[in-house]
PDB file of C-alpha atoms in Angstrom:
ATOM      1  CA  GLN A   1      39.742  -4.023  -3.456  1.00 68.00           C
ATOM      2  CA  VAL A   2      36.058  -3.152  -3.629  1.00 78.00           C
ATOM      3  CA  GLN A   3      32.768  -5.309  -4.769  1.00 87.00           C
ATOM      4  CA  LEU A   4      31.347  -3.899  -7.536  1.00 92.00           C
ATOM      5  CA  VAL A   5      27.671  -4.646  -8.836  1.00 95.00           C
ATOM      6  CA  GLU A   6      26.295  -4.214 -12.534  1.00 97.00           C
ATOM      7  CA  SER A   7      22.566  -3.022 -12.846  1.00 98.00           C
ATOM      8  CA  GLY A   8      19.976  -1.879 -15.176  1.00 98.00           C
ATOM      9  CA  GLY A   9      20.349  -3.955 -18.352  1.00 98.00           C
ATOM     10  CA  GLY A  10      17.773  -5.805 -20.430  1.00 98.00           C
ATOM     11  CA  LEU A  11      15.977  -5.786 -23.449  1.00 98.00           C
ATOM     12  CA  VAL A  12      15.484  -2.719 -25.883  1.00 98.00           C
ATOM     13  CA  GLN A  13      14.668  -1.728 -29.628  1.00 98.00           C
ATOM     14  CA  ALA A  14      17.054  -0.227 -31.384  1.00 98.00           C
ATOM     15  CA  GLY A  15      16.697   3.849 -30.975  1.00 98.00           C
ATOM     16  CA  GLY A  16      15.636   2.862 -27.310  1.00 98.00           C
ATOM     17  CA  SER A  17      17.748   4.182 -23.867  1.00 98.00           C
ATOM     18  CA  LEU A  18      19.158   2.509 -20.835  1.00 98.00           C
ATOM     19  CA  ARG A  19      20.896   3.533 -17.835  1.00 98.00           C
ATOM     20  CA  LEU A  20      23.269   0.914 -16.517  1.00 98.00           C
ATOM     21  CA  SER A  21      24.735   1.204 -12.861  1.00 98.00           C
ATOM     22  CA  CYS A  22      27.452   0.654 -10.928  1.00 96.00           C
ATOM     23  CA  ALA A  23      27.589   0.255  -7.485  1.00 93.00           C
ATOM     24  CA  ALA A  24      30.063  -0.494  -5.058  1.00 86.00           C
ATOM     25  CA  SER A  25      29.631  -2.181  -1.581  1.00 84.00           C
ATOM     26  CA  GLY A  26      31.526  -0.932   1.552  1.00 75.00           C
ATOM     27  CA  ARG A  27      34.419   1.063   0.349  1.00 74.00           C
ATOM     28  CA  THR A  28      34.262   4.570  -1.435  1.00 76.00           C
ATOM     29  CA  LEU A  29      34.224   5.119  -4.894  1.00 75.00           C
ATOM     30  CA  SER A  30      35.836   8.821  -4.686  1.00 75.00           C
ATOM     31  CA  SER A  31      39.234   7.921  -4.686  1.00 82.00           C
ATOM     32  CA  TYR A  32      39.199   5.714  -8.443  1.00 89.00           C
ATOM     33  CA  ALA A  33      38.528   6.498 -11.615  1.00 93.00           C
ATOM     34  CA  MET A  34      35.961   4.498 -13.307  1.00 95.00           C
ATOM     35  CA  GLY A  35      35.316   3.101 -16.467  1.00 96.00           C
ATOM     36  CA  TRP A  36      32.672   0.321 -18.391  1.00 97.00           C
ATOM     37  CA  PHE A  37      33.435  -2.120 -20.503  1.00 97.00           C
ATOM     38  CA  ARG A  38      31.979  -4.572 -22.645  1.00 98.00           C
ATOM     39  CA  GLN A  39      31.875  -7.631 -23.623  1.00 98.00           C
ATOM     40  CA  ALA A  40      29.941  -8.937 -27.201  1.00 97.00           C
ATOM     41  CA  PRO A  41      29.026 -13.107 -28.299  1.00 90.00           C
ATOM     42  CA  GLY A  42      32.388 -14.363 -29.183  1.00 93.00           C
ATOM     43  CA  LYS A  43      34.320 -11.146 -28.971  1.00 96.00           C
ATOM     44  CA  GLU A  44      36.694 -10.121 -26.589  1.00 95.00           C
ATOM     45  CA  ARG A  45      36.427  -7.192 -23.392  1.00 95.00           C
ATOM     46  CA  GLU A  46      36.554  -3.958 -24.988  1.00 96.00           C
ATOM     47  CA  PHE A  47      36.356  -0.791 -23.686  1.00 97.00           C
ATOM     48  CA  VAL A  48      33.518   1.976 -22.884  1.00 98.00           C
ATOM     49  CA  ALA A  49      34.156   4.338 -21.088  1.00 98.00           C
ATOM     50  CA  SER A  50      35.934   6.112 -18.326  1.00 97.00           C
ATOM     51  CA  ILE A  51      35.672   9.338 -15.702  1.00 96.00           C
ATOM     52  CA  THR A  52      37.798  10.196 -13.278  1.00 93.00           C
ATOM     53  CA  TRP A  53      37.398  10.851  -9.305  1.00 86.00           C
ATOM     54  CA  SER A  54      36.010  13.999  -9.428  1.00 87.00           C
ATOM     55  CA  GLY A  55      33.912  13.689 -13.074  1.00 88.00           C
ATOM     56  CA  SER A  56      35.907  16.570 -14.335  1.00 90.00           C
ATOM     57  CA  SER A  57      37.306  14.277 -17.399  1.00 94.00           C
ATOM     58  CA  THR A  58      35.543  11.961 -20.087  1.00 96.00           C
ATOM     59  CA  TYR A  59      36.825   9.654 -22.772  1.00 96.00           C
ATOM     60  CA  TYR A  60      34.419   7.141 -24.388  1.00 97.00           C
ATOM     61  CA  SER A  61      35.444   5.194 -27.524  1.00 97.00           C
ATOM     62  CA  ASN A  62      35.026   5.581 -30.799  1.00 97.00           C
ATOM     63  CA  SER A  63      31.083   3.023 -31.295  1.00 97.00           C
ATOM     64  CA  VAL A  64      29.514   5.183 -28.510  1.00 98.00           C
ATOM     65  CA  LYS A  65      31.033   8.655 -28.474  1.00 97.00           C
ATOM     66  CA  GLY A  66      27.665  11.441 -28.660  1.00 97.00           C
ATOM     67  CA  ARG A  67      25.429   8.505 -27.903  1.00 98.00           C
ATOM     68  CA  PHE A  68      26.820   7.471 -24.515  1.00 98.00           C
ATOM     69  CA  THR A  69      27.013   9.856 -21.354  1.00 98.00           C
ATOM     70  CA  ILE A  70      28.954   8.309 -17.795  1.00 98.00           C
ATOM     71  CA  SER A  71      28.790  10.052 -15.225  1.00 97.00           C
ATOM     72  CA  ARG A  72      29.772   9.401 -11.386  1.00 94.00           C
ATOM     73  CA  ASP A  73      27.934  10.429  -7.784  1.00 92.00           C
ATOM     74  CA  ASN A  74      30.738   9.619  -5.250  1.00 87.00           C
ATOM     75  CA  ALA A  75      27.941  10.647  -2.746  1.00 88.00           C
ATOM     76  CA  LYS A  76      26.290   7.466  -2.987  1.00 91.00           C
ATOM     77  CA  ASN A  77      28.702   5.463  -4.501  1.00 89.00           C
ATOM     78  CA  THR A  78      27.727   4.730  -7.993  1.00 93.00           C
ATOM     79  CA  VAL A  79      28.843   4.906 -11.062  1.00 95.00           C
ATOM     80  CA  TYR A  80      25.970   5.266 -14.273  1.00 97.00           C
ATOM     81  CA  LEU A  81      26.202   4.627 -17.938  1.00 98.00           C
ATOM     82  CA  GLN A  82      23.278   6.258 -19.681  1.00 98.00           C
ATOM     83  CA  MET A  83      22.976   4.794 -23.182  1.00 98.00           C
ATOM     84  CA  ASN A  84      21.123   6.478 -26.034  1.00 98.00           C
ATOM     85  CA  SER A  85      19.629   5.670 -29.619  1.00 98.00           C
ATOM     86  CA  LEU A  86      21.283   1.864 -29.015  1.00 98.00           C
ATOM     87  CA  LYS A  87      22.518  -0.125 -32.040  1.00 98.00           C
ATOM     88  CA  PRO A  88      22.333  -3.909 -32.313  1.00 98.00           C
ATOM     89  CA  GLU A  89      25.680  -3.313 -32.394  1.00 97.00           C
ATOM     90  CA  ASP A  90      25.820  -2.326 -28.506  1.00 98.00           C
ATOM     91  CA  THR A  91      24.582  -5.987 -27.290  1.00 98.00           C
ATOM     92  CA  ALA A  92      26.575  -7.515 -24.949  1.00 98.00           C
ATOM     93  CA  VAL A  93      27.527  -7.666 -21.658  1.00 98.00           C
ATOM     94  CA  TYR A  94      28.807  -4.337 -18.989  1.00 98.00           C
ATOM     95  CA  TYR A  95      30.788  -5.149 -16.826  1.00 97.00           C
ATOM     96  CA  CYS A  96      32.322  -1.109 -14.622  1.00 96.00           C
ATOM     97  CA  ASN A  97      35.428  -0.969 -12.732  1.00 95.00           C
ATOM     98  CA  ALA A  98      37.443   0.982 -10.582  1.00 92.00           C
ATOM     99  CA  PHE A  99      41.304   2.448 -11.958  1.00 92.00           C
ATOM    100  CA  ALA A 100      44.024   4.391 -10.816  1.00 91.00           C
ATOM    101  CA  SER A 101      43.841   7.011 -13.269  1.00 90.00           C
ATOM    102  CA  LEU A 102      42.463   7.675 -16.902  1.00 89.00           C
ATOM    103  CA  ARG A 103      45.109   5.875 -18.882  1.00 91.00           C
ATOM    104  CA  ASP A 104      45.216   2.936 -16.319  1.00 93.00           C
ATOM    105  CA  SER A 105      41.178   2.698 -17.898  1.00 92.00           C
ATOM    106  CA  LEU A 106      42.388   2.891 -21.780  1.00 91.00           C
ATOM    107  CA  THR A 107      44.601  -0.011 -21.057  1.00 90.00           C
ATOM    108  CA  GLY A 108      42.700  -2.015 -18.820  1.00 89.00           C
ATOM    109  CA  ASN A 109      44.799  -2.341 -15.636  1.00 92.00           C
ATOM    110  CA  VAL A 110      41.674  -3.166 -13.242  1.00 92.00           C
ATOM    111  CA  LEU A 111      42.423  -2.642  -9.642  1.00 89.00           C
ATOM    112  CA  ASN A 112      39.298  -5.455  -8.920  1.00 88.00           C
ATOM    113  CA  THR A 113      38.235  -8.448 -10.551  1.00 89.00           C
ATOM    114  CA  TRP A 114      35.079  -8.335 -13.390  1.00 92.00           C
ATOM    115  CA  GLY A 115      32.076  -8.624 -11.700  1.00 91.00           C
ATOM    116  CA  GLN A 116      29.004 -10.437 -13.635  1.00 94.00           C
ATOM    117  CA  GLY A 117      27.957  -7.210 -15.872  1.00 97.00           C
ATOM    118  CA  THR A 118      24.432  -7.266 -16.868  1.00 98.00           C
ATOM    119  CA  LEU A 119      23.515  -8.085 -19.599  1.00 98.00           C
ATOM    120  CA  VAL A 120      22.194  -5.457 -22.632  1.00 98.00           C
ATOM    121  CA  THR A 121      20.964  -6.951 -25.608  1.00 98.00           C
ATOM    122  CA  VAL A 122      19.648  -4.314 -28.384  1.00 98.00           C
ATOM    123  CA  SER A 123      16.701  -5.567 -30.616  1.00 97.00           C
ATOM    124  CA  SER A 124      16.303  -4.453 -34.531  1.00 93.00           C
TER     125      SER A 124
END
């Protein structure tokens, strides 16, 4: 298990951009696929995007394709989510987690407990 801390959330107007960061504490993330999930008010946690350990492959939910970009810097032990053209329906608490494979990220088979996340609020 590795501790992960999300940051970068905030209040932004529709059409704006934010970049979220997920920093690992202690152990390296280089051996794991990484993914972002989000939970909107009154809804279940849902998949957003994931990336392989090498960064060579990525996957996105249909709702964020073309707007969000996931990336990673293994040397800095950090994963990012660049969020462009934000919509009010993107409002949620965003979480990151580690996975044994890209397939595991799609099914939510996490390797760590969920952290506190970072809140993204998009105003209309």
